mmCIF file of C-alpha atoms in Angstrom:
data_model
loop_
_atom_site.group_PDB
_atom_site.id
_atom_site.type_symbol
_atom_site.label_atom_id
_atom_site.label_comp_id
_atom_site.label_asym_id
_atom_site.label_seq_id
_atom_site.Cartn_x
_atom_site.Cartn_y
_atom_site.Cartn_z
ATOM 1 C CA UNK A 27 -43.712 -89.399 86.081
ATOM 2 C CA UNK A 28 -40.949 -87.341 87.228
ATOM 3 C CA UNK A 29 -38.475 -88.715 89.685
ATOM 4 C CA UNK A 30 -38.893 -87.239 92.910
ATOM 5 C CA UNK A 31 -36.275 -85.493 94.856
ATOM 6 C CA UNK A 32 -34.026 -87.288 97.756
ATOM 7 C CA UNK A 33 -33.414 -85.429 100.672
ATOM 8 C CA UNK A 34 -30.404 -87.513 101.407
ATOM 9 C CA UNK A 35 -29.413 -87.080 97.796
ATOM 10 C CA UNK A 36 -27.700 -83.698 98.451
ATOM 11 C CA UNK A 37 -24.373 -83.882 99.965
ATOM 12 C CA UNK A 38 -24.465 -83.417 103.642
ATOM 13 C CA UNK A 39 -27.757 -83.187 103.653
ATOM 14 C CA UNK A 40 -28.090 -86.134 106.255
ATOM 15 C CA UNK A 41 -25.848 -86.834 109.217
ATOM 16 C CA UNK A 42 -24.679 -90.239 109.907
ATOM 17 C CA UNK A 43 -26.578 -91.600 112.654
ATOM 18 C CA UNK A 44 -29.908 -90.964 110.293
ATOM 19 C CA UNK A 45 -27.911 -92.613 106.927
ATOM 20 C CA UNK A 46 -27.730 -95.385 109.052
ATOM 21 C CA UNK A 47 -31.007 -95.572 110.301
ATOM 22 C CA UNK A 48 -32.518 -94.842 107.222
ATOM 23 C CA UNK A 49 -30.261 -97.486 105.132
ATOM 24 C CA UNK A 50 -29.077 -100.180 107.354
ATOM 25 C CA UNK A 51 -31.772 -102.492 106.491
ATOM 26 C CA UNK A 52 -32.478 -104.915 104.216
ATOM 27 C CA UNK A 53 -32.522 -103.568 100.742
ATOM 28 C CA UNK A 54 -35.812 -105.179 100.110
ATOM 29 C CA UNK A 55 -36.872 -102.862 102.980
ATOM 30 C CA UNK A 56 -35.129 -99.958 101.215
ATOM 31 C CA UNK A 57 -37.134 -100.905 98.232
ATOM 32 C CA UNK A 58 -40.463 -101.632 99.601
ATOM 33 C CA UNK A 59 -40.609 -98.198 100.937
ATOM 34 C CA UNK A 60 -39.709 -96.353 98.310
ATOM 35 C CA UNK A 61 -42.541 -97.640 96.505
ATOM 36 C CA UNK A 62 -44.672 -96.538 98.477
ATOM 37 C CA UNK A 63 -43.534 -93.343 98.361
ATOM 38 C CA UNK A 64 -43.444 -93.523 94.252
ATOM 39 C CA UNK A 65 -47.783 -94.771 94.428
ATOM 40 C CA UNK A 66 -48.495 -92.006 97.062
ATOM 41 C CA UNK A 67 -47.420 -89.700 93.893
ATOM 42 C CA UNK A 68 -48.515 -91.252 90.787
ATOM 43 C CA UNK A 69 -51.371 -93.454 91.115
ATOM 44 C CA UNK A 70 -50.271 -95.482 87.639
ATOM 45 C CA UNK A 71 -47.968 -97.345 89.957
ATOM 46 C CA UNK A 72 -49.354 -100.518 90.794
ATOM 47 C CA UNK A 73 -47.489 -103.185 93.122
ATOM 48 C CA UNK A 74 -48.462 -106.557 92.263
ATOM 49 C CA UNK A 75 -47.778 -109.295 94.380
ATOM 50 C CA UNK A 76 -47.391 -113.396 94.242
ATOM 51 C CA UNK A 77 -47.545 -113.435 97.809
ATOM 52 C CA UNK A 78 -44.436 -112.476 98.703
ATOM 53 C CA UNK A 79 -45.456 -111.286 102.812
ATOM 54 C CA UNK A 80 -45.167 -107.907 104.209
ATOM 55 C CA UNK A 81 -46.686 -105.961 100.646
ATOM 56 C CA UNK A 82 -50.101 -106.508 101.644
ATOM 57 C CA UNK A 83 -49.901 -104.653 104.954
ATOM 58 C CA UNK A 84 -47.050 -102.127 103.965
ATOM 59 C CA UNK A 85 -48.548 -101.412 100.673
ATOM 60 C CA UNK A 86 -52.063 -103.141 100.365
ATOM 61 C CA UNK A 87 -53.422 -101.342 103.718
ATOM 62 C CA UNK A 88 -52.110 -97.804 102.530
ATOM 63 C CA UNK A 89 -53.461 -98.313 99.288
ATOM 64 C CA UNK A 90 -55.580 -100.842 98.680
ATOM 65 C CA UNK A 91 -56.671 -98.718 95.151
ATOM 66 C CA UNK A 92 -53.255 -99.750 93.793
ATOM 67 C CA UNK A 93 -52.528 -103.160 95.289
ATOM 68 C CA UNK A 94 -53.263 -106.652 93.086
ATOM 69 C CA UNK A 95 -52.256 -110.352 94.832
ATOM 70 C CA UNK A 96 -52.214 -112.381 92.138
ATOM 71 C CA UNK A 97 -51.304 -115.655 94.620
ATOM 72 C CA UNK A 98 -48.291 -117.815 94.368
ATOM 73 C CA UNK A 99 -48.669 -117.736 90.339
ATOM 74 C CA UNK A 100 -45.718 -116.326 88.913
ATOM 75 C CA UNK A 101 -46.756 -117.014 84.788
ATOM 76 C CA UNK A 102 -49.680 -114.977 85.923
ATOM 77 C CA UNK A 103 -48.588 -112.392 87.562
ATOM 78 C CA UNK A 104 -45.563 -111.490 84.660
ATOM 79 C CA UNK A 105 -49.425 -111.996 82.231
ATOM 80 C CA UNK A 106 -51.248 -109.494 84.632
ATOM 81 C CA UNK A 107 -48.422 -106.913 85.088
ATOM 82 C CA UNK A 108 -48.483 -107.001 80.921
ATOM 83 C CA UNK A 109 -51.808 -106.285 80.372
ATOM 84 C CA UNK A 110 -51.830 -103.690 83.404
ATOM 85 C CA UNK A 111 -48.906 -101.687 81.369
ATOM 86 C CA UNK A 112 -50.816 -102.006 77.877
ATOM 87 C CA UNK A 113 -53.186 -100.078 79.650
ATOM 88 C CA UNK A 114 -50.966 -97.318 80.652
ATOM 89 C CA UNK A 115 -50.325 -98.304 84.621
ATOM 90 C CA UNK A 116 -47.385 -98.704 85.935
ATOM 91 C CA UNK A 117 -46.639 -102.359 87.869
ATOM 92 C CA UNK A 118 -44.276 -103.374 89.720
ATOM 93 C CA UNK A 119 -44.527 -107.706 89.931
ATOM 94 C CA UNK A 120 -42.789 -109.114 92.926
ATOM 95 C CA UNK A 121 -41.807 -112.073 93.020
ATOM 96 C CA UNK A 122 -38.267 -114.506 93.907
ATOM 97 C CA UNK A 123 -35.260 -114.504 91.561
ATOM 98 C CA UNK A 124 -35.454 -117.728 90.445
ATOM 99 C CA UNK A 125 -38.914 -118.239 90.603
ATOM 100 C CA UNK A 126 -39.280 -114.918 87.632
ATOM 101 C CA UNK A 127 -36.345 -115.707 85.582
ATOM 102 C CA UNK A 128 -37.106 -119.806 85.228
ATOM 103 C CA UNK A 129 -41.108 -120.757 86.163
ATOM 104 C CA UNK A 130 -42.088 -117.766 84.542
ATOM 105 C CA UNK A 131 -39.600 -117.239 81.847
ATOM 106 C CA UNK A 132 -41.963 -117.450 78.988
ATOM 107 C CA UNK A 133 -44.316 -115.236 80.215
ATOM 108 C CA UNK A 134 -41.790 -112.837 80.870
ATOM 109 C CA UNK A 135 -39.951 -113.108 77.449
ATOM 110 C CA UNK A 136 -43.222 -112.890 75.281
ATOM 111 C CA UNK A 137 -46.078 -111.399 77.305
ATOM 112 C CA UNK A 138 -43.411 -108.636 78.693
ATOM 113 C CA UNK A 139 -40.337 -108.263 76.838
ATOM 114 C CA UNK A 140 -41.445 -108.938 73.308
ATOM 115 C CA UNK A 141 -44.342 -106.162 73.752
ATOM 116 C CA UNK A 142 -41.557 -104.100 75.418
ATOM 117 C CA UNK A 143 -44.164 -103.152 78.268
ATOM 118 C CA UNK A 144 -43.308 -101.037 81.417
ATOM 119 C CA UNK A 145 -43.215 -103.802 83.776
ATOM 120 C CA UNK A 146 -40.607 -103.388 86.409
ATOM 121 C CA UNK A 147 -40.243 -107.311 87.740
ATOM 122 C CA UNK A 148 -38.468 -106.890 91.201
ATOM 123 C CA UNK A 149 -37.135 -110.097 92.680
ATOM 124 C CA UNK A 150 -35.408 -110.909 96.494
ATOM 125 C CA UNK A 151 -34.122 -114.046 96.956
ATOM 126 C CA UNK A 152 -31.356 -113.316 94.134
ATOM 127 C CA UNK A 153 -27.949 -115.417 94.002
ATOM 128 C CA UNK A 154 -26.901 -117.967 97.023
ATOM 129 C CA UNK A 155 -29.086 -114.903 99.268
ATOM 130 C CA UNK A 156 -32.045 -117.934 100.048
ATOM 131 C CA UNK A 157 -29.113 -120.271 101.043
ATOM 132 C CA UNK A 158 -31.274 -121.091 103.738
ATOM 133 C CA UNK A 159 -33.674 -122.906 101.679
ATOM 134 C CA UNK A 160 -31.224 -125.036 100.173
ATOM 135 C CA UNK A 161 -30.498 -125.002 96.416
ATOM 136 C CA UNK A 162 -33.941 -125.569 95.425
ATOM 137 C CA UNK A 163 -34.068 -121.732 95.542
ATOM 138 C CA UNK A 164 -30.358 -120.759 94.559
ATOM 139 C CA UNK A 165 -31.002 -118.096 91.867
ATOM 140 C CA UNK A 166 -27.487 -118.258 89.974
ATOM 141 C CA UNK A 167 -28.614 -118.754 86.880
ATOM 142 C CA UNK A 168 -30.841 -115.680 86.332
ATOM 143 C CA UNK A 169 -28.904 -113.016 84.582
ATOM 144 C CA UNK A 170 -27.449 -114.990 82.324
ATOM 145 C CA UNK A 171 -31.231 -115.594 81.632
ATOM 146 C CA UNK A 172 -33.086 -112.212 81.602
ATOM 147 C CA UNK A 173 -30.256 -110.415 80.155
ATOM 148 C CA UNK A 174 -30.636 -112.063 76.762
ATOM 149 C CA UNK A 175 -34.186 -110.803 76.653
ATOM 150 C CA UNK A 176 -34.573 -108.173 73.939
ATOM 151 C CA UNK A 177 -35.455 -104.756 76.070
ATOM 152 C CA UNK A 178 -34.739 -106.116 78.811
ATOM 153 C CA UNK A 179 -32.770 -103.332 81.699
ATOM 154 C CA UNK A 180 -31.269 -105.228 84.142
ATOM 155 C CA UNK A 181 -30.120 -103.657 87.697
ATOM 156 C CA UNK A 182 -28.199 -105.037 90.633
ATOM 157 C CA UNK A 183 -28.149 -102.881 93.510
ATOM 158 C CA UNK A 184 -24.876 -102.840 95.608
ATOM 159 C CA UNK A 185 -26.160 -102.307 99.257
ATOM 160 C CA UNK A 186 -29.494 -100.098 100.312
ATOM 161 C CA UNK A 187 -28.556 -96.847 99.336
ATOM 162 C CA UNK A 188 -28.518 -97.871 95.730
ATOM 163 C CA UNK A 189 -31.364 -99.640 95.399
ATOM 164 C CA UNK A 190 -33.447 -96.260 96.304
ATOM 165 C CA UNK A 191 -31.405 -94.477 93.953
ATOM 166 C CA UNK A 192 -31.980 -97.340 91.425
ATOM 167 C CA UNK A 193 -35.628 -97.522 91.821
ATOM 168 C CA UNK A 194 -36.005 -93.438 91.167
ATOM 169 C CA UNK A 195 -33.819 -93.875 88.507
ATOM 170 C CA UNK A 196 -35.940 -96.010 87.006
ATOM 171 C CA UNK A 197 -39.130 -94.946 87.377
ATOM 172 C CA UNK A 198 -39.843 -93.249 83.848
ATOM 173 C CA UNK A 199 -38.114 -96.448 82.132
ATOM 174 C CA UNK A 200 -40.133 -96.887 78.850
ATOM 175 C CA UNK A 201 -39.714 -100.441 78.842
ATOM 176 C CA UNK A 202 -38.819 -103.199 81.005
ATOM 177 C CA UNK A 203 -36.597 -103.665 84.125
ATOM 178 C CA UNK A 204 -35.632 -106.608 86.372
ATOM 179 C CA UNK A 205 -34.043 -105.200 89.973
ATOM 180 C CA UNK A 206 -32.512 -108.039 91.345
ATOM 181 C CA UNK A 207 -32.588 -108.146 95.120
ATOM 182 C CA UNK A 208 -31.034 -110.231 98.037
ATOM 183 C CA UNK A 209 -32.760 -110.947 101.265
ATOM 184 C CA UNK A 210 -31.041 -110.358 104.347
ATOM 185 C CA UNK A 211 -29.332 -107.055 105.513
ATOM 186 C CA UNK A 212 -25.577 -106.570 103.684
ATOM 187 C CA UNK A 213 -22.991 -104.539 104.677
ATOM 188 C CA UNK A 214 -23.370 -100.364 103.229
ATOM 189 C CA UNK A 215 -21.117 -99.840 100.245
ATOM 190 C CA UNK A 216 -21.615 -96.464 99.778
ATOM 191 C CA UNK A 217 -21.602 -93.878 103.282
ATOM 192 C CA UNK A 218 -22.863 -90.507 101.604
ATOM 193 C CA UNK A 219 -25.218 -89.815 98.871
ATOM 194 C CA UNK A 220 -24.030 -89.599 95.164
ATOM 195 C CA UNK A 221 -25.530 -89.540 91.464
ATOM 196 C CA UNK A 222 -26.602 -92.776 90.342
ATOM 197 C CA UNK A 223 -26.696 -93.349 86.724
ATOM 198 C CA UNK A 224 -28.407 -96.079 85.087
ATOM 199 C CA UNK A 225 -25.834 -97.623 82.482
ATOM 200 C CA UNK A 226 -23.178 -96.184 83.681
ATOM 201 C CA UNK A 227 -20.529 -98.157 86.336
ATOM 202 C CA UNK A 228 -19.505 -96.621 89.555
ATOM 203 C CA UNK A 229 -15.748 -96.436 90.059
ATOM 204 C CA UNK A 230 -15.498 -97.240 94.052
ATOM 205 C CA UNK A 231 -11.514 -96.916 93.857
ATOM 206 C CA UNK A 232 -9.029 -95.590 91.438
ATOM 207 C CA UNK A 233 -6.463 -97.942 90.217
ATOM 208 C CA UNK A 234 -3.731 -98.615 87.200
ATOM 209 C CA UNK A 235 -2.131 -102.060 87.510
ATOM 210 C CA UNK A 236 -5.543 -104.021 87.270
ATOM 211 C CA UNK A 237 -9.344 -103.784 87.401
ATOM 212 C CA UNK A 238 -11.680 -105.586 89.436
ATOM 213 C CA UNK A 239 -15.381 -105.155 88.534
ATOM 214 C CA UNK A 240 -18.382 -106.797 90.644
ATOM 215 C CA UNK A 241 -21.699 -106.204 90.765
ATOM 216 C CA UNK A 242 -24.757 -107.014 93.695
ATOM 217 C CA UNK A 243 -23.721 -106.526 97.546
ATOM 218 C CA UNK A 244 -21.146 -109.032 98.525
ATOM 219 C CA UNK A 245 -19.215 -109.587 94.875
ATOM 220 C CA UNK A 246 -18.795 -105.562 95.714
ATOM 221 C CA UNK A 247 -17.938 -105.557 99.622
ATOM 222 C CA UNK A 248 -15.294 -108.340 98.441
ATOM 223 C CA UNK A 249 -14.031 -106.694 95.591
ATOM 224 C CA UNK A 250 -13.255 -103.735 97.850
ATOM 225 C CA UNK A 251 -11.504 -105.458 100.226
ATOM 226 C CA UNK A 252 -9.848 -107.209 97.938
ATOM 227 C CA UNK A 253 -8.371 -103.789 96.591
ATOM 228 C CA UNK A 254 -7.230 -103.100 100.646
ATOM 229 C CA UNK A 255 -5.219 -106.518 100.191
ATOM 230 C CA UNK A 256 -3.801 -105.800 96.617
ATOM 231 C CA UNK A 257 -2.280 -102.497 98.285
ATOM 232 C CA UNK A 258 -0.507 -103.699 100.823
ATOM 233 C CA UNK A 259 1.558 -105.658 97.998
ATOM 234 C CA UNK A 260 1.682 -102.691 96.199
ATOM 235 C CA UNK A 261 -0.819 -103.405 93.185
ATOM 236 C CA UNK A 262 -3.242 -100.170 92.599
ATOM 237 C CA UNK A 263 -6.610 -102.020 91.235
ATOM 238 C CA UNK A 264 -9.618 -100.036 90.023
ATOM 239 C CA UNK A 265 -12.997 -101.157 91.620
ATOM 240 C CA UNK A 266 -16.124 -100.792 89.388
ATOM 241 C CA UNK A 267 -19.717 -101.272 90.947
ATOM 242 C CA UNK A 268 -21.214 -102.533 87.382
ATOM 243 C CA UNK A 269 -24.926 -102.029 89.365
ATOM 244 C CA UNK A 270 -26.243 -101.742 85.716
ATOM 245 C CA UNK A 271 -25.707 -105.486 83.720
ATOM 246 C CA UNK A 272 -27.840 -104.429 80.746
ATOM 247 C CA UNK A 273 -26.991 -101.940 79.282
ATOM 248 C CA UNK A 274 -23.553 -102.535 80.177
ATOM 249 C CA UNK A 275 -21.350 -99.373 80.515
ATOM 250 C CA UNK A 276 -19.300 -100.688 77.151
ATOM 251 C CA UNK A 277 -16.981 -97.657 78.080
ATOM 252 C CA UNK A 278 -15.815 -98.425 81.496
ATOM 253 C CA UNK A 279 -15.198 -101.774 80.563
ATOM 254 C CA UNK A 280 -13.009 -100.543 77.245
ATOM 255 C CA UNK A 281 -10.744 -98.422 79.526
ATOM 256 C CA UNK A 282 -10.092 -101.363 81.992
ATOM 257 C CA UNK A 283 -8.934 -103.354 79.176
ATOM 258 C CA UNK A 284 -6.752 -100.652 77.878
ATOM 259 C CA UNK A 285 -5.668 -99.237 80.301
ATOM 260 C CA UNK A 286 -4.725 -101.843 83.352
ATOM 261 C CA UNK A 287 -3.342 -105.197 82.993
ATOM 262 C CA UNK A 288 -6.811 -107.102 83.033
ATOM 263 C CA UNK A 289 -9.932 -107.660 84.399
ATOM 264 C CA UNK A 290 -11.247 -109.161 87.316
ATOM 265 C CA UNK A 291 -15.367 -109.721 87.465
ATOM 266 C CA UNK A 292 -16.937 -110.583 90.925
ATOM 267 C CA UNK A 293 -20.070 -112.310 90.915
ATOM 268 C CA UNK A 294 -23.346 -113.924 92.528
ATOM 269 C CA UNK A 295 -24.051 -115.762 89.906
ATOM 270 C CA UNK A 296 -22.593 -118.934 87.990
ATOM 271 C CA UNK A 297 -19.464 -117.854 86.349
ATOM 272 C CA UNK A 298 -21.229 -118.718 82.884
ATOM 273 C CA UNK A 299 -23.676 -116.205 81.486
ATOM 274 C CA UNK A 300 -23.687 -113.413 83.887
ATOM 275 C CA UNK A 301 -21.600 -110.422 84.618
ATOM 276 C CA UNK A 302 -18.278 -111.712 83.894
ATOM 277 C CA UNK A 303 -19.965 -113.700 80.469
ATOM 278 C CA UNK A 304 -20.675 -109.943 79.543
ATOM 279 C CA UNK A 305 -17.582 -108.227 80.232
ATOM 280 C CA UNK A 306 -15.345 -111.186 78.059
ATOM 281 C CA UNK A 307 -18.425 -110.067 75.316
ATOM 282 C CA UNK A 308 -17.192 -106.406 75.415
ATOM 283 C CA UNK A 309 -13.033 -107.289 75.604
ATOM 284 C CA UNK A 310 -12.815 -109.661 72.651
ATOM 285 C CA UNK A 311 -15.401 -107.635 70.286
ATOM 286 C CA UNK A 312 -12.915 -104.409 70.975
ATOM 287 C CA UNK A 313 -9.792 -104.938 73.249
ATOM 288 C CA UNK A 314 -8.645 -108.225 73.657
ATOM 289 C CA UNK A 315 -7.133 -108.318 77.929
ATOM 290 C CA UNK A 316 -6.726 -111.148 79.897
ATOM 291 C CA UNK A 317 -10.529 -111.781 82.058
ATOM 292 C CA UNK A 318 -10.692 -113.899 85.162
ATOM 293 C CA UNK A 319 -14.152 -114.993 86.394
ATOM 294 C CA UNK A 320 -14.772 -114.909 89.646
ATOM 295 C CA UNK A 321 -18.244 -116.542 90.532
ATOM 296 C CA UNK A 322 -20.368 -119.207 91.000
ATOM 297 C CA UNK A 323 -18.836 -122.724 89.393
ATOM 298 C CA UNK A 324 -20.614 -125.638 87.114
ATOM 299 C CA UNK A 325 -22.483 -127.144 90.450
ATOM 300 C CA UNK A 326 -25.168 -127.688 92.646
ATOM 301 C CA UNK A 327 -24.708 -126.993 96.272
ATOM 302 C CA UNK A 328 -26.812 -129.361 98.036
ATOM 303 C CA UNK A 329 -26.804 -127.972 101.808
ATOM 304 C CA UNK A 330 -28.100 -125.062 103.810
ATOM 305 C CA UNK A 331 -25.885 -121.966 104.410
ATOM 306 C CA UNK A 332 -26.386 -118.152 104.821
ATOM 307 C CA UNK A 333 -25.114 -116.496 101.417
ATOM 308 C CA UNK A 334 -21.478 -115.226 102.324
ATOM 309 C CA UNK A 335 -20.557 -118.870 103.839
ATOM 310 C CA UNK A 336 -22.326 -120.141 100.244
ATOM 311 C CA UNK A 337 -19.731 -117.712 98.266
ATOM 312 C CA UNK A 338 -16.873 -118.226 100.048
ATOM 313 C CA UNK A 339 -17.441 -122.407 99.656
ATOM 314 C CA UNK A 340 -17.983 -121.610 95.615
ATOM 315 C CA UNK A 341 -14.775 -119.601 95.262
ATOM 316 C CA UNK A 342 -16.429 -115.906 95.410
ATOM 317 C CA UNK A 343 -14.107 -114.600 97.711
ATOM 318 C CA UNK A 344 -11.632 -111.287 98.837
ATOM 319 C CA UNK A 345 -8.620 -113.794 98.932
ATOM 320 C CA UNK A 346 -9.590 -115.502 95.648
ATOM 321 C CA UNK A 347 -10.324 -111.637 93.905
ATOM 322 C CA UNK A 348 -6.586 -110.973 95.477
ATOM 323 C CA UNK A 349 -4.801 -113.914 93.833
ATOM 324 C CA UNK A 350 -6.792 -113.446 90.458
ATOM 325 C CA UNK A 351 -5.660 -109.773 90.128
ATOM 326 C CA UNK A 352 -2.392 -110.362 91.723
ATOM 327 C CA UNK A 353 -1.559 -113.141 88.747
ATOM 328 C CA UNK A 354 -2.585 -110.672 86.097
ATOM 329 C CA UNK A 355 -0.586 -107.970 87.095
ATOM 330 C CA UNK A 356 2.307 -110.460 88.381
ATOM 331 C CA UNK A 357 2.598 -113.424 85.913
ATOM 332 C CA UNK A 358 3.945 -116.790 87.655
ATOM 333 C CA UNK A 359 7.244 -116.895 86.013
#
């Protein structure tokens, strides 16, 4: 299937007041649409559902041809989506975060992964972004999960805007992908199009004293104001959107290490396992630099919150990314 062209994709193309329209949603919205538009093209492309809401009227009722509800049975619908691909179809299994990467984990290791079958599992819900149901549906423990899977891609959107880039990108993968989605609306990272490249990190902001890397919407919006803070006390710190945690951009990571004082990783996620688990992989195997973790800590959090309020409360903030990269580049004593 060959990606299809963006019309926003081409510098300038769109003005503001239409960039905004068309990406300040949810990126779930983003996504869902974009899917659409992928099964109007190739009918291979096959959304199937666990009963998710809002896929069987913006999908189902366009076309009905290409749209399965498997019910709220997520070991069957990671089964289903396998056999679907063995045929030669192209599914996409919907489902939330931690409902894929924990209830159906077996399914998804052996029926998907270890037959290395085109399923694309999308999840919502990712991270503290279902605060609102209480921990019961906290999903900080996935990537640490799915990204020990053997052929396993695994993609993090920033904001909107990438997760239609992300999904095009993606769309001739041979083998599997998890895009892992919030919920609600989060603030636009990126204002104008630009080239997305899958396995490859964006650098947001140019910097030489110290690195900060993040990955998913808030870690990112943080990390960049963060680098506004670090500024005014004169510290120049890279920003890397790592959008892509498997495979990780290796390279990017290398030249942090070597080439600023350290690393700072920004996550959604418990601080074990996950982005900043994968970056201290890539430093010690190669070029040993000081890492500080910035994420989710060893705990439960047993109350109701929206996600940001949830971050802030487990550490995952701009004024804890400041100290961290302030104390690498300025050593107490």
């Amino acid at each position: 299937m060959t990606t299809p062209t963006i019309e926003a994709a081409r510098p300038g193309a769109v003005p503001e007041p239409d960039w905004q329209e068309r990406y300040g949603v949810a990126s779930r919205d983003v996504y869902r649409r974009t899917l659409v538009e992928l099964a109007r093209e190739d009918p291979r492309v096959f959304c199937v559902d666990s009963d998710m809401g809002g896929l069987e009227t913006l999908f189902g009722e366009e076309l009905p041809a290409q749209y399965v509800n498997v019910g709220i049975a997520e070991a069957n619908l990671m089964g289903v989506s396998a056999g679907m691909a063995a045929t030669g179809l192209l599914p996409y299994a919907h489902t939330i975060s931690g409902f894929a990467a924990t209830r159906a984990c077996e399914q998804l290791k052996v029926d998907v992964a270890g037959n290395d079958l085109p399923v694309r599992v999308v999840v919502t819900h990712a991270g503290l972004s279902a605060g609102h149901y209480g921990p019961t549906h906290h999903a900080v423990d996935d990537l640490a999960i799915v990204r020990t899977l053997p052929n396993m891609t695994v993609v993090v959107p920033a904001d909107a805007v990438e997760t239609e880039y992300a999904v095009r990108a993606t769309a001739d993968l041979p083998g599997p992908l998890f895009l892992r989605l919030g919920r609600a609306a989060t603030p636009l990272v990126h204002h104008e199009p630009y080239e997305f490249r899958l396995g490859e990190a964006r650098l947001l902001r140019a910097g030489d004293d110290v690195t900060l890397v993040a990955t998913g919407p808030y870690p990112v919006s943080m990390a960049l104001e963060a680098h506004e803070a670090l500024a005014a006390m004169g510290i120049s710190a890279r920003v890397l959107n790592m959008h892509t945690i498997k495979p990780l951009d290796r390279d990017a990571v290398l030249r942090a290490a070597r080439e600023t004082a350290g690393i700072v990783t920004v996550e959604d996620h418990l601080v074990a396992g996950g982005l900043g688990a994968a970056v201290a992989e890539v430093v010690t195997e190669e070029a040993p630099c000081r890492v500080r973790r910035i994420g989710v800590p060893d705990r439960f959090f047993d109350h109701v919150a929206d996600e940001r309020e949830l971050l802030v409360e487990a550490g995952v903030s701009p004024e804890r990314i400041t100290l961290a990269a302030a104390s690498l580049v300025r050593p107490a004593g």
